[in-house]
Coordinates of C-alpha atoms in Angstrom, one line a residue:
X1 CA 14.4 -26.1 -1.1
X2 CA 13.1 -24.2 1.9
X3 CA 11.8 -20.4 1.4
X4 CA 14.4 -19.3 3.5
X5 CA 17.5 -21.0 1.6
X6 CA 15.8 -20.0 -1.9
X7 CA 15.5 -16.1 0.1
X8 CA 19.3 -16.8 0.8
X9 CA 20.0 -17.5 -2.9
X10 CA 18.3 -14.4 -4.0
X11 CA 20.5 -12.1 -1.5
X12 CA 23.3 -13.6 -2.9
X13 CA 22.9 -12.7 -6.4
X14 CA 21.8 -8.7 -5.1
X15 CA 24.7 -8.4 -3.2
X16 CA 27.2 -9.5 -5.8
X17 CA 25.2 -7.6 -8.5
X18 CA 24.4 -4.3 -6.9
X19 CA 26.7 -2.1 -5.4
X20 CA 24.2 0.4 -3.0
X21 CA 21.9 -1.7 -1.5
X22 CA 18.9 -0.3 1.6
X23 CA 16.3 -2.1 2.9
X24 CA 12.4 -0.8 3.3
X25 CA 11.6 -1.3 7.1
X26 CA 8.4 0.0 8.6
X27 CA 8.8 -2.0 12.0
X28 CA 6.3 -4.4 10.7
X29 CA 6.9 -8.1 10.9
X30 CA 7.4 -8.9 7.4
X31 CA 10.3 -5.8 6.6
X32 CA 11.7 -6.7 10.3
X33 CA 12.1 -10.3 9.0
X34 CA 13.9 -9.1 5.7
X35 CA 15.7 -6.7 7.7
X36 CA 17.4 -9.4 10.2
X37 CA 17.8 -11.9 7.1
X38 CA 20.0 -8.9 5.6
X39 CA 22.1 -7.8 9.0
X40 CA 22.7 -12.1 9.1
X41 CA 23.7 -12.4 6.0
X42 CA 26.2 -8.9 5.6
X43 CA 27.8 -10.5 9.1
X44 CA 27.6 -14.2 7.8
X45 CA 29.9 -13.2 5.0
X46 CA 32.4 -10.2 6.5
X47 CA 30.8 -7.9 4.1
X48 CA 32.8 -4.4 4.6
X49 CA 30.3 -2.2 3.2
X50 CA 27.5 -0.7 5.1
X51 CA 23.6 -1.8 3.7
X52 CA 21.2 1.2 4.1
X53 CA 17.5 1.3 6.4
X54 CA 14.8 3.6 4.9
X55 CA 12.3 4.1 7.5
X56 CA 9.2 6.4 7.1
X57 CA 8.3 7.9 10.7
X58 CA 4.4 8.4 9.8
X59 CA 4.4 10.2 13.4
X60 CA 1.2 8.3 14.2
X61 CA 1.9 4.9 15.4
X62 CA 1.8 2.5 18.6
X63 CA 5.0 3.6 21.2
X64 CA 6.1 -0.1 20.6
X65 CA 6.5 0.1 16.8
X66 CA 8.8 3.2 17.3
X67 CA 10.5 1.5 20.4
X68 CA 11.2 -1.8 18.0
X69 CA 12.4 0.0 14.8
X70 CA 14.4 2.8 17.4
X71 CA 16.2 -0.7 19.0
X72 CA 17.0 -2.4 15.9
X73 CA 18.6 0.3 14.3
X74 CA 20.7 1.4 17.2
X75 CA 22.0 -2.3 17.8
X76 CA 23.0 -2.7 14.2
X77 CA 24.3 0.8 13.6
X78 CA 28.3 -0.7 12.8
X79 CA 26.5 -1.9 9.7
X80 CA 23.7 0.1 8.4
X81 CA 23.3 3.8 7.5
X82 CA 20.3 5.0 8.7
X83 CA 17.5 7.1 6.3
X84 CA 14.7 8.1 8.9
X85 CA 11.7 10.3 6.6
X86 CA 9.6 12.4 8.6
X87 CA 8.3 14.5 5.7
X88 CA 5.1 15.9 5.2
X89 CA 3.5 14.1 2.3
X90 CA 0.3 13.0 1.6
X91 CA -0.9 9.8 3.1
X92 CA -4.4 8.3 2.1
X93 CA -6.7 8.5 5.1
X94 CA -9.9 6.3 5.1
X95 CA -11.1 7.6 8.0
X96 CA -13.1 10.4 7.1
X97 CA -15.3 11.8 3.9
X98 CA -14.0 15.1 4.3
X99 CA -10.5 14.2 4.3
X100 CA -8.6 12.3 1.3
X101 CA -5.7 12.2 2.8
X102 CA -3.5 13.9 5.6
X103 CA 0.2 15.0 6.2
X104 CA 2.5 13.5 8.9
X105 CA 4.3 16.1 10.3
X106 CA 2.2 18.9 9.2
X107 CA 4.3 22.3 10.3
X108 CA 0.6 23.5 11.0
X109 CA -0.5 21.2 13.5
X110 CA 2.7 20.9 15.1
X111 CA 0.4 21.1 18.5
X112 CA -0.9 18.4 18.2
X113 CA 1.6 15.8 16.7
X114 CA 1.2 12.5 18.2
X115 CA 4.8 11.8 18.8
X116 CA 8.4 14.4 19.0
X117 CA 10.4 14.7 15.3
X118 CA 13.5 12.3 16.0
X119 CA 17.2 14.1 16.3
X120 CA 18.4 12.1 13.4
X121 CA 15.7 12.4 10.9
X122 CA 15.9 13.9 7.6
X123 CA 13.2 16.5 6.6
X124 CA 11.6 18.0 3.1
X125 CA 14.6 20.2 2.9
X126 CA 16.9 17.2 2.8
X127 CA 15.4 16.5 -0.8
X128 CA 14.9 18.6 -3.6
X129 CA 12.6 16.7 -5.4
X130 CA 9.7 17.2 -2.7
X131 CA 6.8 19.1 -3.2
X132 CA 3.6 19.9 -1.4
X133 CA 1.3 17.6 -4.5
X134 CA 3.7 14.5 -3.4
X135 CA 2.4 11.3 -1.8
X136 CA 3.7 9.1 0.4
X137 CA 4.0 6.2 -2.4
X138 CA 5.7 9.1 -4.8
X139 CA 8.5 10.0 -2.2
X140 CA 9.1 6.3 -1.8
X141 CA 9.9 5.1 -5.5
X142 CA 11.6 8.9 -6.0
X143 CA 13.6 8.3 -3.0
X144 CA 16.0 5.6 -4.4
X145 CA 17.2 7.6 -7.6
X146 CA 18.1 10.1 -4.9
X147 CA 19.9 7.8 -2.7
X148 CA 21.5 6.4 -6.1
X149 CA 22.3 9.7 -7.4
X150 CA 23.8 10.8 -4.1
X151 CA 26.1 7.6 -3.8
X152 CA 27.0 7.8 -7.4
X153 CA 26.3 3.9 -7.4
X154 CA 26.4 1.7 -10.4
X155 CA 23.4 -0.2 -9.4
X156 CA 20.9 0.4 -6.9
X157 CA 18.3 -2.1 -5.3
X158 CA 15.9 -1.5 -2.5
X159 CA 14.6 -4.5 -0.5
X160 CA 10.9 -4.7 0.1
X161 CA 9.7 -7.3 2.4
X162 CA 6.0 -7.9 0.4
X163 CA 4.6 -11.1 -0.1
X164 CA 2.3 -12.9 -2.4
X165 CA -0.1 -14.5 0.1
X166 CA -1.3 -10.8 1.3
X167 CA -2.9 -9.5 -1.6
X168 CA -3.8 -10.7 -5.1
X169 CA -2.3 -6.7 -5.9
X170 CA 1.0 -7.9 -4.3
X171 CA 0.8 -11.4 -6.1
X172 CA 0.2 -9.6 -9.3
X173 CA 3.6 -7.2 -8.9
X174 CA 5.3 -10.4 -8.7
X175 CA 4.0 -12.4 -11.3
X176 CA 2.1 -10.3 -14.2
X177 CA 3.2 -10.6 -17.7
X178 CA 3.2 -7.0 -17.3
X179 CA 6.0 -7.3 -15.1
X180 CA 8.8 -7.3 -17.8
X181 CA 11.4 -4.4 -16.6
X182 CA 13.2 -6.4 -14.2
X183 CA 16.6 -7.3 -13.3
X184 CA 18.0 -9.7 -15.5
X185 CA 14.5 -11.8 -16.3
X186 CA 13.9 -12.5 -12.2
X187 CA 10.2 -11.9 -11.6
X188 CA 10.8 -10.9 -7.9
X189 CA 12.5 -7.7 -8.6
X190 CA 11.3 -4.4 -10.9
X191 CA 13.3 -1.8 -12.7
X192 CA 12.1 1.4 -11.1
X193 CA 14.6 3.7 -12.5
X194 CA 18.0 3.5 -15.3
X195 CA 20.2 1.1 -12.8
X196 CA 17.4 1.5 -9.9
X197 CA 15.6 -1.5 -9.2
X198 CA 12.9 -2.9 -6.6
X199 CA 13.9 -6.5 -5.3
X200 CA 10.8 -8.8 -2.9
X201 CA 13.3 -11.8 -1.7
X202 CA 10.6 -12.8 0.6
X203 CA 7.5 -12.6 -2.0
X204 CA 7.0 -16.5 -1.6
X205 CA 6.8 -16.3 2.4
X206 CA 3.5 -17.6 4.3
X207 CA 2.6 -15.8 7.4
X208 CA 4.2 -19.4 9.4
X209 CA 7.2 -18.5 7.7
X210 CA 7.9 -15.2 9.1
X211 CA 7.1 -16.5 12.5
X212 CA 9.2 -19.9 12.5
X213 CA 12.1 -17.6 11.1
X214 CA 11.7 -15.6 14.4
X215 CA 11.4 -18.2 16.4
X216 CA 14.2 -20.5 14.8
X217 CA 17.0 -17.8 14.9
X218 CA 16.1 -16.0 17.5
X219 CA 15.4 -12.6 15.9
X220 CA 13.8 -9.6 17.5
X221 CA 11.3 -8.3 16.2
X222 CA 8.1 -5.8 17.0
X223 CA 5.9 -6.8 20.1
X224 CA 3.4 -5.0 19.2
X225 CA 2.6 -8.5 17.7
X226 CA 2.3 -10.4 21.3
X227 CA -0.7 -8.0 22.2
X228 CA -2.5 -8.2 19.0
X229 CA -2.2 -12.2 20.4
X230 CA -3.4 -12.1 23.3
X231 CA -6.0 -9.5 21.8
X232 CA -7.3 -12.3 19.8
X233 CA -6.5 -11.2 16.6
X234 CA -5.7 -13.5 13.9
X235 CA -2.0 -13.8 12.7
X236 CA -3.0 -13.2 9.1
X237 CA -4.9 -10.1 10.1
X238 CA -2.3 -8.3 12.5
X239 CA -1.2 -5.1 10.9
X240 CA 1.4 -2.0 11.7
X241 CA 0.5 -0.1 8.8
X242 CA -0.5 3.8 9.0
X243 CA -3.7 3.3 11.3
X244 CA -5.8 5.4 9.2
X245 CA -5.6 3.5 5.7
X246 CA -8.6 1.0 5.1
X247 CA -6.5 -2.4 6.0
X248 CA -6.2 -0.9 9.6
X249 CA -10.2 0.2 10.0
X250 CA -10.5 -3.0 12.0
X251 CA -8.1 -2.7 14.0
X252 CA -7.9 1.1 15.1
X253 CA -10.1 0.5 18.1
X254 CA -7.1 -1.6 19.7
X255 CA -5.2 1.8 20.2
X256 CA -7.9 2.7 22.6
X257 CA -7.0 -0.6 24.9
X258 CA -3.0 -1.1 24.4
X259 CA -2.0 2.4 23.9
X260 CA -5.0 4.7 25.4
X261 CA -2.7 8.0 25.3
X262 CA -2.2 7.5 21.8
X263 CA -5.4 6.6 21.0
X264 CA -6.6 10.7 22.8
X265 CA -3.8 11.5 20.2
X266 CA -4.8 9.9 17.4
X267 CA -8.6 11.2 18.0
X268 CA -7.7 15.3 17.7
X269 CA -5.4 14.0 15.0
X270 CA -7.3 13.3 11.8
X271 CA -11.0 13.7 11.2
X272 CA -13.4 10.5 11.7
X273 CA -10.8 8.4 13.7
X274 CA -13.3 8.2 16.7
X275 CA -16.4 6.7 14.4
X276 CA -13.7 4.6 12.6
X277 CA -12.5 2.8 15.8
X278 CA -16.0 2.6 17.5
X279 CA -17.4 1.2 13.7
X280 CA -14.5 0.0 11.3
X281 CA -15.3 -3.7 10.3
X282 CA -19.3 -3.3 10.9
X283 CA -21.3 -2.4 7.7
X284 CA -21.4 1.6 9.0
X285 CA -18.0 1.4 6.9
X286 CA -19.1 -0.1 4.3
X287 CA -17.6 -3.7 5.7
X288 CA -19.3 -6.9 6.1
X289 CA -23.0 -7.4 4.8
X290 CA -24.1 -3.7 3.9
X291 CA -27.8 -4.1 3.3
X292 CA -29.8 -1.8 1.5
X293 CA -32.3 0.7 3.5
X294 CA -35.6 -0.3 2.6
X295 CA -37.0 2.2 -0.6
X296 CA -34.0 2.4 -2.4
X297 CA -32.2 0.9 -5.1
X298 CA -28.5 0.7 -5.2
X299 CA -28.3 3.8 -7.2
X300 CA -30.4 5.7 -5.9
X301 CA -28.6 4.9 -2.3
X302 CA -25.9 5.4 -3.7
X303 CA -27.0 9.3 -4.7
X304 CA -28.6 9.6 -1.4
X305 CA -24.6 9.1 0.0
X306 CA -23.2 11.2 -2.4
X307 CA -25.5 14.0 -1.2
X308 CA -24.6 13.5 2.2
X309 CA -20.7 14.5 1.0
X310 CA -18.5 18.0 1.0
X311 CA -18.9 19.1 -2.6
X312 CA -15.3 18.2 -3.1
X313 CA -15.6 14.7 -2.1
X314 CA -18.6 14.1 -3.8
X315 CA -17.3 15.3 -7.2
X316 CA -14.7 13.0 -6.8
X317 CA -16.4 10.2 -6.7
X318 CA -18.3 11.3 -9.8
X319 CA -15.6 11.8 -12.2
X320 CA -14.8 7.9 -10.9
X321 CA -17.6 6.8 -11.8
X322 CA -18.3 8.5 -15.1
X323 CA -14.5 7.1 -16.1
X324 CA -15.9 3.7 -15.1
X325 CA -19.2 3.8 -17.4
X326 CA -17.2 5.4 -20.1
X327 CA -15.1 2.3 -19.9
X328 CA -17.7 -0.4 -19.6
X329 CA -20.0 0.9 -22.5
X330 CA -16.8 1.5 -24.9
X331 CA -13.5 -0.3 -24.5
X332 CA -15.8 -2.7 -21.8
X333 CA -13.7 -5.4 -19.0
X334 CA -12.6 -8.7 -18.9
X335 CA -14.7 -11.6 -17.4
X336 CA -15.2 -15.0 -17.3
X337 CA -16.9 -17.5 -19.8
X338 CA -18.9 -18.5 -16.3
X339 CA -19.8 -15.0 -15.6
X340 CA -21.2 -13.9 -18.9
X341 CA -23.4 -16.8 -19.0
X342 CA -24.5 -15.5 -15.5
X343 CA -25.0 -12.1 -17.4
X344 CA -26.9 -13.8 -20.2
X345 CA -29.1 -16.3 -18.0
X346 CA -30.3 -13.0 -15.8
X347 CA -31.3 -11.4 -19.2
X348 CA -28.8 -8.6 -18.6
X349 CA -28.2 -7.0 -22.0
X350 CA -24.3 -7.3 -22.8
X351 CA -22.0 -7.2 -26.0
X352 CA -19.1 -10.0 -25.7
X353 CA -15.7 -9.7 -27.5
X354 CA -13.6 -11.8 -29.2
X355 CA -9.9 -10.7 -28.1
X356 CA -8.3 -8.0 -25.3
X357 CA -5.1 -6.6 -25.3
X358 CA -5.1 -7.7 -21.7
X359 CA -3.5 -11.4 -21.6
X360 CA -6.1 -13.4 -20.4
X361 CA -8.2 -15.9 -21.4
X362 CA -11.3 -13.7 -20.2
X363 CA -13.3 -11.7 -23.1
X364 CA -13.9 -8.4 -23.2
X365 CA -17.4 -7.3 -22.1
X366 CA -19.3 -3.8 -22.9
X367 CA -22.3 -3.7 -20.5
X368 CA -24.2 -0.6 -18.6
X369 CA -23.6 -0.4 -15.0
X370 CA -26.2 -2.8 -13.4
X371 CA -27.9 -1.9 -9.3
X372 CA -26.6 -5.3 -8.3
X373 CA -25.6 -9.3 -9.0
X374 CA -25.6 -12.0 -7.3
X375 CA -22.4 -13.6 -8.6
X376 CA -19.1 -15.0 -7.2
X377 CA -17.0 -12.7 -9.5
X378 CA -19.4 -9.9 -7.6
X379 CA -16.1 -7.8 -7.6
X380 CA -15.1 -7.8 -10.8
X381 CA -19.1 -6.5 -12.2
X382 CA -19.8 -2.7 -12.7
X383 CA -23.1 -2.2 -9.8
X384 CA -24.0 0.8 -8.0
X385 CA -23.7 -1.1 -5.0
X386 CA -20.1 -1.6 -5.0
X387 CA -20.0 2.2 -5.6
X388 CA -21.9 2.1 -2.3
X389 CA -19.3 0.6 -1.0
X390 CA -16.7 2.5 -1.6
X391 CA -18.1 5.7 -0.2
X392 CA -19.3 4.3 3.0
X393 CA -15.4 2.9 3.1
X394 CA -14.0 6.2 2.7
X395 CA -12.3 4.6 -0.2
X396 CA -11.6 8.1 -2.4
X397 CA -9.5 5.8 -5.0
X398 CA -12.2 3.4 -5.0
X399 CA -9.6 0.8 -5.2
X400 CA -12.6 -1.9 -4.1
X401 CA -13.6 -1.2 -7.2
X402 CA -10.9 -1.9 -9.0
X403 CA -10.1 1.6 -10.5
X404 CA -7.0 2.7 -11.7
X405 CA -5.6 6.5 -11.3
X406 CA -7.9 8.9 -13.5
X407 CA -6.2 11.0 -16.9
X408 CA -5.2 14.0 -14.1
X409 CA -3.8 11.6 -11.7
X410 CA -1.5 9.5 -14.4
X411 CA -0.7 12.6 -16.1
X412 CA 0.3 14.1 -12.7
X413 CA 2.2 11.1 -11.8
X414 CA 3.9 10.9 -15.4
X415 CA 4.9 14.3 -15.8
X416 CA 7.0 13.3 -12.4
X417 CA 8.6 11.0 -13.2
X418 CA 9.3 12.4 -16.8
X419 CA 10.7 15.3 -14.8
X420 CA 13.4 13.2 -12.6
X421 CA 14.2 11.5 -15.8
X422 CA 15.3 14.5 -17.5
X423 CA 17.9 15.2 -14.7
X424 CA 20.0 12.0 -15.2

């Protein structure tokens, strides 16, 4: 069986199952391919009612991404209902160390918006739940009670066009243990809410795939893509993404050649996007081989960065790192039976466990934070140089480090969701 007839299996069982149905379509190849699989297969079989298109307008974008997503929802407009979000959340920025994030849409910078609010948009004061704390991630999972509220469905599922192959995070959403709220035992979907589910038909999709399918059925999609080509970047590293999160550093000087009046935009926009597009990718942000200036150690480099932060930013990255410590010297992470004998060859001292509440078959190991290793699970050891990394990255979660949300952030985040909860 073919990816594409297993995909056409899996929309088969949603739309017989689930009675309100949108799709998640940022104009990027992967949620344009999902999208055009879904307006095939709601013609293919003279389905009467209409599937729904959540788009978030993040204002700051290439001309031919809006163009693209503007097209394919005109041309298909017998068949979908349109949700267009142009609402000032917060959206992680990884361009600067003064900013954490920024707000699309911002009613105080209306001057100097990078493109015009669309007619048919809906705003914050189209949803009630919205406040000024929210982020961008919090307004997306919050947005299909809403929409399954407001349609007084039976069952709900949004359509998200990730897959495996991007990211072990993605991989892991699909097939962690962890993952046991789903629809009806099927690992590629996730209960977000009573009789609200996530559903990733395309999880098991290889970048080929998405391309063939375009190709094969003749399917439009965003050609933004054909300049990134002919740019000479790499298929598995084009991106569409907000251009100021950390997958995009790379790529943010391209505005400058393909779209240089955006790109004058973009630059009064949000702090740091200038150095990000003249140095994202070198080791000046933290990519690459960062090398240590000569005199310091890892931590004391990393201090020496730390000072060079707003007071706000650099007590952020404190309380990360004393959560992390905290962590590794009581409850301790999970490695490999290779990398503790690395530990224990370099004569680091380290206390091994016998079981984890985690289902592995790593151990649990309580160790001090160490300046730096030479080891292939590098990423997976506490050092002071990753810390390094993460604040020459602009990384303010420090998700290269593997941290999770801090007690304010999950209590935040909880007492959220505890309060939609309470409403149904």
């Amino acid at each position: 069986m073919t990816v594409y007839e297993a995909t056409q299996q899996r929309l088969a069982r949603i739309f017989a199952d689930f009675d309100n149905i949108f799709v998640s379509f940022s104009g990027g190849k992967d949620s344009g391919v999902l999208l055009n699989l879904c307006i095939d297969y709601v013609r293919g079989h003279n389905i009467k009612h209409k599937i729904g298109v959540f788009h978030i307008d993040y204002e700051a974008q290439y001309e031919a991404t809006t163009k693209y997503v503007n097209e394919t929802l005109s041309q298909n407009g017998d068949i979908i209902d349109t949700y267009r979000i142009c609402v000032p959340f917060k959206v992680t920025t990884c361009t600067s160390m003064h900013q954490s994030y920024w707000r699309p849409w911002e009613e105080s910078k209306r001057n100097i918006l990078v493109s015009s609010m669309p007619d048919d948009c809906l705003k914050k004061e189209d949803f009630p739940f919205f406040n000024e704390r929210m982020w961008d991630y919090e307004f997306q999972e919050r947005f299909g009670l809403w929409l399954h509220e407001r349609k007084q469905s039976t069952r709900t599922c949004c359509l998200v066009g990730i897959r495996t192959q991007e990211s072990l995070h993605r991989w892991r959403a699909i097939h962690s243990d962890r993952n046991y709220k789903n629809y009806c035992g099927l690992n590629w979907t996730k209960q977000m809410f009573d009789d609200v589910y996530n559903a990733y038909p395309i999880y098991d999709w290889i970048t080929e795939d998405i391309w063939t399918a375009n190709a094969r059925f003749g399917w439009s999609y965003n050609r933004l893509y054909d300049l990134y080509y002919q740019a000479g970047v790499p298929i598995d590293a084009m991106r569409v993404a907000s251009p100021f999160l950390s997958a995009a550093q790379d790529s943010l000087k391209l505005y400058r050649v393909i779209e240089p009046h955006t790109w004058g935009k973009l630059v009064s926009r949000v702090n740091g996007v200038n150095f990000t597009g003249i140095y994202g990718g070198t080791t000046a942000m933290g990519w690459k081989s960062i090398t240590l200036p000569k005199g310091h150690t890892w931590k004391s480099y990393m201090y020496f960065l730390l000072d060079t932060l707003p007071e706000e930013a650099r007590r952020n990255y404190l309380l990360k790192l004393e959560t992390s410590m905290k962590f590794w010297r009581t409850r301790g992470g999970v490695l490999s039976e290779k990398t503790i004998q690395e530990l224990k060859d370099a004569g680091i001292k380290i206390e091994v466990g016998d079981t984890t509440n985690y289902k592995t078959d790593k151990k649990p190991v309580r160790m001090e934070y160490l300046d730096d290793i030479d080891s292939e699970e590098f990423q997976f050891i506490p050092t002071y140089k990753r810390m390094c990394i993460c604040i020459m990255k602009n990384d303010h979660l420090c998700k290269y480090m593997g941290f999770s949300l801090t007690k304010n952030e999950n209590e935040r985040r909880k007492a959220i969701i505890d309060k939609y909860n309470a409403l149904l």
